[in-house]
Coordinates of N, CA and C and ligand atoms in Angstrom, one line a residue:
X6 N 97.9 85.0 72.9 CA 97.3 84.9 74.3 C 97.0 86.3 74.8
X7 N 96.0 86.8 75.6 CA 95.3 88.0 76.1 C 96.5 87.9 76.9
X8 N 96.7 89.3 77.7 CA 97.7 89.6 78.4 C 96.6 89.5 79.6
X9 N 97.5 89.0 81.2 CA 96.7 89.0 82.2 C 95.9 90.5 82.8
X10 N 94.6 90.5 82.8 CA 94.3 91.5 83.4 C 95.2 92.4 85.0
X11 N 95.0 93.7 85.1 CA 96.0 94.4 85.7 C 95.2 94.2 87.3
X12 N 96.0 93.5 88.2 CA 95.7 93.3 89.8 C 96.2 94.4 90.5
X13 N 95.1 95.0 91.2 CA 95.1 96.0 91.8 C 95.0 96.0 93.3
X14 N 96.3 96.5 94.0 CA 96.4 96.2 95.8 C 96.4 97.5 96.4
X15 N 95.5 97.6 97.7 CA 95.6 98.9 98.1 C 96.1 98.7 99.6
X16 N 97.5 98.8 100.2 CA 97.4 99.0 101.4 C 96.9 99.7 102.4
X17 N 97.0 99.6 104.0 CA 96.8 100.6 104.1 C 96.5 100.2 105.9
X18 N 96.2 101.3 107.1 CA 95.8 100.4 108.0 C 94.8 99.8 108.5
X19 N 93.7 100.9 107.5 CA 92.0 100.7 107.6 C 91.4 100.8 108.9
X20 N 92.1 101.7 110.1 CA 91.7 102.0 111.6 C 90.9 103.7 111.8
X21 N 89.3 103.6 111.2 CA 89.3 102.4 110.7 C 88.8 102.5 108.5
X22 N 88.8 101.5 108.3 CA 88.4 101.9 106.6 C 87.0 103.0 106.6
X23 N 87.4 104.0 105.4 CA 86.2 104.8 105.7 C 86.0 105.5 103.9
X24 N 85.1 106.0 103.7 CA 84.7 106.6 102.6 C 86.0 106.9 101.5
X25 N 86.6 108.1 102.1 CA 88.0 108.6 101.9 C 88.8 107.0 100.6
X26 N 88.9 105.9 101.5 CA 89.8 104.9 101.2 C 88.4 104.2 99.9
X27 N 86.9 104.2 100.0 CA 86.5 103.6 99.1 C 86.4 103.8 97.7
X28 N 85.2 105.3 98.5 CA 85.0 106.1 97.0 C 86.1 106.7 96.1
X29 N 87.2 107.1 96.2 CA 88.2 107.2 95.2 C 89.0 106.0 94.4
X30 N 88.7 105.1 95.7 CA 89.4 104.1 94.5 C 88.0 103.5 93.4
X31 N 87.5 103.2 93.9 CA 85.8 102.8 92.7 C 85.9 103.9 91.9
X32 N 86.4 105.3 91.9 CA 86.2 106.1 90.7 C 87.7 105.9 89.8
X33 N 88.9 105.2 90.2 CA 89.6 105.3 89.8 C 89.6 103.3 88.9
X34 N 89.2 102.4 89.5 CA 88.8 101.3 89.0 C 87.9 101.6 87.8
X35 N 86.8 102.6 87.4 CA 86.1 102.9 86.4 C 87.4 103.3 85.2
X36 N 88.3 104.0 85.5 CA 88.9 104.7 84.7 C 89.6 104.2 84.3
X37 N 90.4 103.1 84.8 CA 91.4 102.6 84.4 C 91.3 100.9 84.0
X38 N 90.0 100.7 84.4 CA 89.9 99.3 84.5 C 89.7 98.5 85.2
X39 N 89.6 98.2 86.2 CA 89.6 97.2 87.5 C 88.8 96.5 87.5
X40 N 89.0 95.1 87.4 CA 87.8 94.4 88.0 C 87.8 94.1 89.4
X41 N 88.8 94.3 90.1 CA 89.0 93.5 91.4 C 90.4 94.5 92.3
X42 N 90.0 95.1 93.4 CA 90.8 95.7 94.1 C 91.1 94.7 95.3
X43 N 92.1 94.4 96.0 CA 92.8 93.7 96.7 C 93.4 94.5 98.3
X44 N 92.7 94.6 99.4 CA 92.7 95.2 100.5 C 93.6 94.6 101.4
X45 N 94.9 95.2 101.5 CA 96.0 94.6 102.3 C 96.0 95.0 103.7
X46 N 95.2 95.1 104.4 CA 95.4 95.4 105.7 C 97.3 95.4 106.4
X47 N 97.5 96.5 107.1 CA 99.3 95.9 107.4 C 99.3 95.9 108.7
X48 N 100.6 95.4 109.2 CA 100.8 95.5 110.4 C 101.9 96.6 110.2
X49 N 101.6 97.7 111.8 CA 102.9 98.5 111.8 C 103.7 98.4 112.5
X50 N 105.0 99.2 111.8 CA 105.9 99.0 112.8 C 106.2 99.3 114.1
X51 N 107.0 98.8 115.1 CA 106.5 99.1 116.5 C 106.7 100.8 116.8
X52 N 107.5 101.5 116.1 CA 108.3 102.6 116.7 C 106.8 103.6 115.7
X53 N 105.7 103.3 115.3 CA 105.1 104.0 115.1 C 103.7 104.2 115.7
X54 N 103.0 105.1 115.5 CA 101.5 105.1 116.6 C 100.8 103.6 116.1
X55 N 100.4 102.5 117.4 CA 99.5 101.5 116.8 C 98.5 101.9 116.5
X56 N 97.7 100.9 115.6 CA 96.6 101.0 115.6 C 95.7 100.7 116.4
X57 N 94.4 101.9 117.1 CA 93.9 101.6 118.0 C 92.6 99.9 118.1
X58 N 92.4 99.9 116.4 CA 91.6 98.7 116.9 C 92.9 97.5 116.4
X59 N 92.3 95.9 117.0 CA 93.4 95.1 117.1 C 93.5 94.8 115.4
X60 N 93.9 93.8 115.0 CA 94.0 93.6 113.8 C 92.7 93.1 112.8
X61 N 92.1 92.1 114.2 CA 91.2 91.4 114.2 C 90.3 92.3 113.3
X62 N 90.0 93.5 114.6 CA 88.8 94.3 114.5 C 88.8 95.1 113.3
X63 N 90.1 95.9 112.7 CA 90.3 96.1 111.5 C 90.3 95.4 110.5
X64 N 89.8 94.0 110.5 CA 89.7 93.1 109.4 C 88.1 92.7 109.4
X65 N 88.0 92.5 110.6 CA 86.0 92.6 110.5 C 85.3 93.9 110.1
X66 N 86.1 95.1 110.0 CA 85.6 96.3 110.4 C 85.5 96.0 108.0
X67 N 86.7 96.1 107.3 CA 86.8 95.8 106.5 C 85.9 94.6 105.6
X68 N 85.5 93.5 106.3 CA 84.5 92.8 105.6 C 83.3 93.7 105.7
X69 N 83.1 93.8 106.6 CA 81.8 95.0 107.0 C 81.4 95.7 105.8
X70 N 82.3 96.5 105.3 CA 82.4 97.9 104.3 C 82.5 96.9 102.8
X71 N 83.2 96.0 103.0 CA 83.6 95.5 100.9 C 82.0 94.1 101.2
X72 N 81.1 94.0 101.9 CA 80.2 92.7 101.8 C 79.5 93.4 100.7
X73 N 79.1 94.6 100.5 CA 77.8 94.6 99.1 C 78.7 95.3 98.3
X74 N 80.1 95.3 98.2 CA 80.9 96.0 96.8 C 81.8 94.9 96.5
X75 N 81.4 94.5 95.4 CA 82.1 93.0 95.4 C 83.4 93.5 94.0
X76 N 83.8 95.0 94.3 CA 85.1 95.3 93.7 C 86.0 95.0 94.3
X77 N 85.5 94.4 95.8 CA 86.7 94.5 96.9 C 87.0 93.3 97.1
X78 N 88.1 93.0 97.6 CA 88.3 91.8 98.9 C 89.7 92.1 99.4
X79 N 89.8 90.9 100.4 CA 91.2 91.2 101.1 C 91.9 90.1 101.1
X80 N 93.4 90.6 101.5 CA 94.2 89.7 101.6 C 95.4 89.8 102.8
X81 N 95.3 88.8 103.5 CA 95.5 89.1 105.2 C 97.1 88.8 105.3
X82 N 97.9 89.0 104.0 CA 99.3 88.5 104.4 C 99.9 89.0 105.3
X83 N 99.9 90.8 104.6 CA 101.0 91.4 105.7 C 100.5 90.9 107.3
X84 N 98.9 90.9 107.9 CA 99.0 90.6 108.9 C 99.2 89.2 109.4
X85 N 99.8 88.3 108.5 CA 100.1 87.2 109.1 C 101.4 87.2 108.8
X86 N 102.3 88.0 108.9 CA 103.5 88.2 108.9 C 104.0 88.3 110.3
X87 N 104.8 88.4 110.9 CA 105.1 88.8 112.6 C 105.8 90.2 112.3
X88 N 106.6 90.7 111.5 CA 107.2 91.7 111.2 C 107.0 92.8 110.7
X89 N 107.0 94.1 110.7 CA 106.2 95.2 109.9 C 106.1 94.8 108.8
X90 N 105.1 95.8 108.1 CA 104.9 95.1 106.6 C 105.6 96.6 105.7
X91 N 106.4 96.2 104.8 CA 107.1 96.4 104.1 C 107.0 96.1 102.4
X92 N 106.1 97.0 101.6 CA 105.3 97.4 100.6 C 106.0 96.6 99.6
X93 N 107.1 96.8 99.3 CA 108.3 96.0 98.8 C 108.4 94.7 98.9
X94 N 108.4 94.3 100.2 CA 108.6 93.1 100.4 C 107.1 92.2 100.3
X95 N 106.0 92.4 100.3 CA 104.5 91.8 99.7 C 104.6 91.6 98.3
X96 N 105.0 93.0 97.6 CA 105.2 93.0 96.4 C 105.9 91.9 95.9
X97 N 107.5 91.4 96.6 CA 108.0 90.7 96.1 C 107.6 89.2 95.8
X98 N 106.9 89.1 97.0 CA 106.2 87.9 97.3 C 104.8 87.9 96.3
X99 N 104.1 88.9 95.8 CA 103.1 88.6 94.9 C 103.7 88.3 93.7
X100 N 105.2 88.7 93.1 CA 105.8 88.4 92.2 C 106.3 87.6 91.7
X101 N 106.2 86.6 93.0 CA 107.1 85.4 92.7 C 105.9 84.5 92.5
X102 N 104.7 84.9 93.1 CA 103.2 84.0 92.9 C 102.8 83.8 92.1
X103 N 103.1 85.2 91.3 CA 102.1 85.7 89.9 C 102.8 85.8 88.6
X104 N 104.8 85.7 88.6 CA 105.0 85.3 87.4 C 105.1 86.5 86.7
X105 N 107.0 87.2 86.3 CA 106.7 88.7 85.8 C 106.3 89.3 85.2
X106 N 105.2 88.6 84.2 CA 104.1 89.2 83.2 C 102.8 89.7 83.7
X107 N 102.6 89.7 85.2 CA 101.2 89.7 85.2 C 101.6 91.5 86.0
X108 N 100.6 92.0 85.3 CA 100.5 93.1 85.3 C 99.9 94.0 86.6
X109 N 100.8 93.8 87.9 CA 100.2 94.6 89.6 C 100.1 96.0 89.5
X110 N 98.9 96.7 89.9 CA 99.0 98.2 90.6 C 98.8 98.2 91.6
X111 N 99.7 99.1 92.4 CA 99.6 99.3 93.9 C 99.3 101.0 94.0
X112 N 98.0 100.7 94.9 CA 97.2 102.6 94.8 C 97.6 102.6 96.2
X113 N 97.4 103.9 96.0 CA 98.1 105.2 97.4 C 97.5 106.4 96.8
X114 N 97.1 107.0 98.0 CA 97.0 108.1 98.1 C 98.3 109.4 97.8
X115 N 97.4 110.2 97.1 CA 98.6 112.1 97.1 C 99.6 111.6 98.1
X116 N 98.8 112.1 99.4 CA 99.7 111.7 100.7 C 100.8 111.2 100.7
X117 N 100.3 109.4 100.2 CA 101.5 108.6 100.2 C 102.3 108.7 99.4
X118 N 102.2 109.6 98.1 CA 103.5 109.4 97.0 C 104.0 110.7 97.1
X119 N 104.1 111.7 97.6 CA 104.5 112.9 98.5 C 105.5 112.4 99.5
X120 N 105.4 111.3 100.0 CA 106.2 110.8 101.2 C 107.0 109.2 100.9
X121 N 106.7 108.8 99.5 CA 106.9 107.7 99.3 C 108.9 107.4 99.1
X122 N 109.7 108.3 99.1 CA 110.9 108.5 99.1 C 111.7 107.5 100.7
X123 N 110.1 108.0 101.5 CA 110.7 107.7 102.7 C 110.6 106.0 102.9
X124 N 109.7 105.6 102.1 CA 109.7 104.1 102.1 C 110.7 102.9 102.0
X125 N 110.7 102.4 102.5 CA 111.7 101.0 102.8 C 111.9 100.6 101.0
X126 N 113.2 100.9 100.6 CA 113.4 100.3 99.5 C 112.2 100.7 98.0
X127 N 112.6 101.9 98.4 CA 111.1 102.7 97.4 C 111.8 102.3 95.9
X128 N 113.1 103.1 95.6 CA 113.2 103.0 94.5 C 113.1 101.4 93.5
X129 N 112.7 100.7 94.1 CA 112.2 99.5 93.5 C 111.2 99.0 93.1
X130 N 110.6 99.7 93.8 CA 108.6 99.8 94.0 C 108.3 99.7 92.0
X131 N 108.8 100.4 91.5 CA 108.3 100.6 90.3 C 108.7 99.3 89.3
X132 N 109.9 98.6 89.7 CA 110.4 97.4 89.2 C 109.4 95.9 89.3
X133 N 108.3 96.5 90.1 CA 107.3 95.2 90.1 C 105.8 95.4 90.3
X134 N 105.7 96.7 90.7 CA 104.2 97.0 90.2 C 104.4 98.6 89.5
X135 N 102.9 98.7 89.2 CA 102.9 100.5 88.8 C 101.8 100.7 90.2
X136 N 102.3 102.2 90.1 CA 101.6 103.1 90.8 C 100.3 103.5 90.5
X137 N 99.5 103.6 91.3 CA 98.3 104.1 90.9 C 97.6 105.1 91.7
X138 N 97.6 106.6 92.0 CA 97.6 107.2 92.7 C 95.7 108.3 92.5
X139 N 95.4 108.3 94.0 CA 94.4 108.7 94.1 C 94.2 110.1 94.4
X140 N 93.7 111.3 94.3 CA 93.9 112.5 94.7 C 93.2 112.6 96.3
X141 N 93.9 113.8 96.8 CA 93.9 113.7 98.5 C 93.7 115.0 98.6
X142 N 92.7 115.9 99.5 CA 92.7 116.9 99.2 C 93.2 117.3 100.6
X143 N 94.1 118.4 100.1 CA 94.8 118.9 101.5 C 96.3 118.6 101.3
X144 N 97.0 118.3 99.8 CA 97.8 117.8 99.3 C 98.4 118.3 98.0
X145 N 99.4 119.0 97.5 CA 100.1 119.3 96.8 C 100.7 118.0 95.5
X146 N 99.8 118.9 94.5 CA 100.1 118.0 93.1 C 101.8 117.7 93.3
X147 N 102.5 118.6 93.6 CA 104.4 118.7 92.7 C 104.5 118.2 94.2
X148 N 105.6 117.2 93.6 CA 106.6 116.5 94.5 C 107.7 117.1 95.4
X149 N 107.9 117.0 96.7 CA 108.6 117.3 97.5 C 110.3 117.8 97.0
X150 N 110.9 117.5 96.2 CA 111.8 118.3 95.4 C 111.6 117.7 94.4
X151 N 113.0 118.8 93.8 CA 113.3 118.4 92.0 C 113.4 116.8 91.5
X152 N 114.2 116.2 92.3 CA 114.5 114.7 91.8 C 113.7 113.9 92.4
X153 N 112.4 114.3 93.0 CA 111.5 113.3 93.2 C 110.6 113.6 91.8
X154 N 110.0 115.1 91.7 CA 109.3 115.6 90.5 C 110.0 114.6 89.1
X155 N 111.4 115.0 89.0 CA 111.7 114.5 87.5 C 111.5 113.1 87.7
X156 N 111.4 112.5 89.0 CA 111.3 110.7 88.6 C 109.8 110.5 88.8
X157 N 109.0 111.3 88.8 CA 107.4 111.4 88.7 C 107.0 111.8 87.3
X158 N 107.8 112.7 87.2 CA 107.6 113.3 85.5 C 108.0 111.6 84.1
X159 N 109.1 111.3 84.8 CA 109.7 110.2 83.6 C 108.9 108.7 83.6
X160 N 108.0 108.9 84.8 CA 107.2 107.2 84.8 C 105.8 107.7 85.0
X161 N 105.3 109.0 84.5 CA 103.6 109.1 84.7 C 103.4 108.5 83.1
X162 N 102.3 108.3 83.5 CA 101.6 107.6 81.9 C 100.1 107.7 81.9
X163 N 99.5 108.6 81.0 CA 97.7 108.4 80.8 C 97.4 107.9 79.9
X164 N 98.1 106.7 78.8 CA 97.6 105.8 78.3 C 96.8 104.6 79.5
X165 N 95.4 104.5 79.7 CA 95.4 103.3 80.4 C 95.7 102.0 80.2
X166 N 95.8 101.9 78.7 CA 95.9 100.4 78.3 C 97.1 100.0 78.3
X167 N 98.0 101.0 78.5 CA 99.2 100.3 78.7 C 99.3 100.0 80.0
X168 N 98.6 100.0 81.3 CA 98.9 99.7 82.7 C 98.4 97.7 82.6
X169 N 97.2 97.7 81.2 CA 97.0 96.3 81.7 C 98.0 95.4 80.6
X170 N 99.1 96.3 79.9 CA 100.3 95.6 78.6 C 101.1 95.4 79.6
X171 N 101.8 96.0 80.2 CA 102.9 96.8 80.6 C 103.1 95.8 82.5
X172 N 103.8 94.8 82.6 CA 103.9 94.6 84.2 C 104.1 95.4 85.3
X173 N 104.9 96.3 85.1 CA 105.3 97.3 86.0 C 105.9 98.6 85.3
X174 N 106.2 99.7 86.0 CA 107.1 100.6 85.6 C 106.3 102.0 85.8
X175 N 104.9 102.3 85.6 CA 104.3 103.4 85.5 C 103.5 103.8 86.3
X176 N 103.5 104.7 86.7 CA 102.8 105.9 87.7 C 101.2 106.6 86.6
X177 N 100.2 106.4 87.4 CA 98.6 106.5 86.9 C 98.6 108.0 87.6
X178 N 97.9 109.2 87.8 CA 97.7 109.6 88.6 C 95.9 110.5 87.8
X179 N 95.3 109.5 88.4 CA 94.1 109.3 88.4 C 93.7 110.3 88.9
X180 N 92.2 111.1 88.4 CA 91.4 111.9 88.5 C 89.9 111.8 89.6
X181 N 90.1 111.1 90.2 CA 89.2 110.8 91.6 C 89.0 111.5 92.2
X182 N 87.9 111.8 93.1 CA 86.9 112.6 93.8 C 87.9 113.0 95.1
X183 N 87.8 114.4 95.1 CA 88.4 114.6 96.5 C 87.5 114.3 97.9
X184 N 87.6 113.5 98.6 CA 87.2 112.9 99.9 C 88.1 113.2 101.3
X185 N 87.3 114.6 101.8 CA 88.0 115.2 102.8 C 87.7 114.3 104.0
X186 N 88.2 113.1 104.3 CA 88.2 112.1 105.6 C 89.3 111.3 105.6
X187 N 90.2 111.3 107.0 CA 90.9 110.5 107.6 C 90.6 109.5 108.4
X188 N 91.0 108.9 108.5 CA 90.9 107.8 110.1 C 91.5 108.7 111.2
X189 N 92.5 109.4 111.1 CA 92.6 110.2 112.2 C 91.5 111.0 113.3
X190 N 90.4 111.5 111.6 CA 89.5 112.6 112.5 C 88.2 111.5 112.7
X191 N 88.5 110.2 112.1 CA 87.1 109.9 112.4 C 87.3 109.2 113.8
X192 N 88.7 108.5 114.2 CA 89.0 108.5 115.8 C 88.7 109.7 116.7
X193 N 89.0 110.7 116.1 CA 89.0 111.7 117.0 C 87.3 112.1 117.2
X194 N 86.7 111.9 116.7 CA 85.0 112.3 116.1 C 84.8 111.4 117.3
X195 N 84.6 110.3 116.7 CA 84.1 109.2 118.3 C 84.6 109.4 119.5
X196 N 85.9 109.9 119.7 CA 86.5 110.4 121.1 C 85.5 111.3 121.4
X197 N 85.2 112.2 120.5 CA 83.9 113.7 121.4 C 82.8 112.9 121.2
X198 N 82.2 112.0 121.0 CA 80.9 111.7 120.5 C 80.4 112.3 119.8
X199 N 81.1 112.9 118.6 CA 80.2 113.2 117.2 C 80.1 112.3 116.6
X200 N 79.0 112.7 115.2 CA 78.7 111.7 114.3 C 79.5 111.6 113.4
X201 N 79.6 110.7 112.9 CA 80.6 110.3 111.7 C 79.4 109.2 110.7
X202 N 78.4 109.6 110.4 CA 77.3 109.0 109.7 C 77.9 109.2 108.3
X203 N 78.1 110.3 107.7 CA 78.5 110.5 106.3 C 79.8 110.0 105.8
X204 N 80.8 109.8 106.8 CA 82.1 109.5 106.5 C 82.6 107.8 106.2
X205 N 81.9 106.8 106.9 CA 82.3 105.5 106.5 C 80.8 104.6 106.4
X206 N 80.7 103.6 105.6 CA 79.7 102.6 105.7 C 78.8 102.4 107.1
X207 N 77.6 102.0 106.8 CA 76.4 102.3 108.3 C 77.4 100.5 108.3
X208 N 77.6 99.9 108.1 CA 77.6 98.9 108.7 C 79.1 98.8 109.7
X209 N 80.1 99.3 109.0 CA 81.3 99.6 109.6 C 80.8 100.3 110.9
X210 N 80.1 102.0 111.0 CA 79.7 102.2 112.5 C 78.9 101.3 113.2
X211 N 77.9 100.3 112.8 CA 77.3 99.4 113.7 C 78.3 98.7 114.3
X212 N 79.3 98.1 113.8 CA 80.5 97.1 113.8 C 81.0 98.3 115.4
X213 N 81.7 99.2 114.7 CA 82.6 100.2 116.1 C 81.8 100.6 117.1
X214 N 80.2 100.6 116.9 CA 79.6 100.5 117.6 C 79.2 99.6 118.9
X215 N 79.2 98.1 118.5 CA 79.3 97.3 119.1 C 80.6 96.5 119.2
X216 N 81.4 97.3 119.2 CA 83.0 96.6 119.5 C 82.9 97.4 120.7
X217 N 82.8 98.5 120.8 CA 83.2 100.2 121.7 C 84.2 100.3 121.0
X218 N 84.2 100.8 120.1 CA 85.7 101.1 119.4 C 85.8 102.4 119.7
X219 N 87.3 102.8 119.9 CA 87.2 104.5 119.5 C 87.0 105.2 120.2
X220 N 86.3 104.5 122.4 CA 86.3 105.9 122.8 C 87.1 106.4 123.9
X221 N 88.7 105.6 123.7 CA 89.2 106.5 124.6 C 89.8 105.3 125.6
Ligands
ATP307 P1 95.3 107.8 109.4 O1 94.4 109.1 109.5 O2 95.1 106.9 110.6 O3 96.7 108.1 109.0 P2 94.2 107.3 106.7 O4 92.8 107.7 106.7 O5 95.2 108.2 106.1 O6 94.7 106.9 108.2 P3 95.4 104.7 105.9 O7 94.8 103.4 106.2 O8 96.7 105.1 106.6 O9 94.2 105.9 106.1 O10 95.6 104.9 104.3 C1 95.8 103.9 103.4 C2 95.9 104.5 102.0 O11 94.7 105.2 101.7 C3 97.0 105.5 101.8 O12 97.7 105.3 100.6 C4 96.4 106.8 101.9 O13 97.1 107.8 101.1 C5 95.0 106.5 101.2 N1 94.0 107.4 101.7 C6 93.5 107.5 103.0 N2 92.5 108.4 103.1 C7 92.4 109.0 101.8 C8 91.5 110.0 101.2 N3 90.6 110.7 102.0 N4 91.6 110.2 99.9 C9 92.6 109.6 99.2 N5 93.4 108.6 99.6 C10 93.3 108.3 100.9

């Protein structure tokens, strides 16, 4: 029997989704294989900055951007959850769906695996998907100390074909296009009324356009 092709989930809070979050993953889906990336929109937790558009509007803002890239789609669990969403805990629940042979990656940004120590129940993360990391520019390859580095050094792997053998356990760190854009600055861009034409899909700014998203 063929082993299940490898499902690929990208969280994240998409406030709002922009270039940064597409084009690196479509260069990392070429490399590694992807037929199908999986857009988890989350809810945050309260003690952190909300997201300025509702959940809604970050989920229409999202169809907007994946309608003519049909590498994409979404999946609205975390926000139908009532409680923060907890990376670990979706995971577990895709695991128990999908049966421990089927092979999950969950992509993140430099950013996020530079800080991923601080995650809810990290050290398990690797026990049910692999990592699949995208380069971030403005971000340091070597990890925050020694014993995060040696447990990055002991689960990287650039065989690809073992990410679609292999259910979990391995860290990708993919060679993707550096994409100098946050959602931070593109909130902050619409606060002055500059343009943000090059940074996210024309149909996403029509969308924030006619929501008023973003000014304040
Ligand atoms: P904010 O500026 O509001 O913190 P963000 O632009 O960093 O938002 P998120 O929705 O928080 O976007 O990020 C979701 C995921 O996308 C994270 O894993 C993050 O590392 C990754 N990511 C975001 N922007 C980029 C980028 N420009 N290049 C590579 N990865 C990115």
């Amino acid at each position: 029997m063929n082993s299940p092709a490898l499902q690929a989930l990208f969280g994240g809070t998409f406030d709002p989704i922009h270039y940064g979050h597409l084009r690196p993953v479509e260069a990392l889906a070429r490399q590694i294989g992807l037929q199908q990336v999986t857009l988890l929109p989350n809810n945050v937790p309260p003690h952190k900055p909300q997201p300025e558009a509702s959940a809604a509007q970050r989920v229409a803002m999202i169809e907007q951007a994946i309608a003519d890239r049909p590498l994409f789609n979404i999946d609205l669990r975390e926000l139908q959850r009532q409680t923060p969403s907890y990376t670990v805990e979706t995971l577990r629940g895709l695991r128990a769906e999908r049966g421990p042979q089927q092979p999950v990656g969950f992509i993140i940004g430099q950013d996020s695996l530079l800080t991923l120590h601080h995650w809810h129940q990290w050290q398990e993360l690797l026990e049910l998907c692999h990592l699949l990391v995208c380069k971030r520019p403005g971000y340091p390859a070597e990890m925050a100390n020694e014993e995060m580095q040696n447990w990055l050094d002991r689960h990287v792997c650039r065989d690809t074909a073992r990410f679609h053998q292999q259910p979990h356990g391995l860290i990708y760190l993919a060679d993707t296009p550096m994409i100098n854009i946050s959602a931070t600055e593109i909130r902050q861009r619409y606060l002055q009324k500059q343009s943000c034409s090059d940074l996210l899909p024309d149909a996403v700014i029509d969308y924030i356009s006619h929501a008023g998203l973003y000014r304040g």
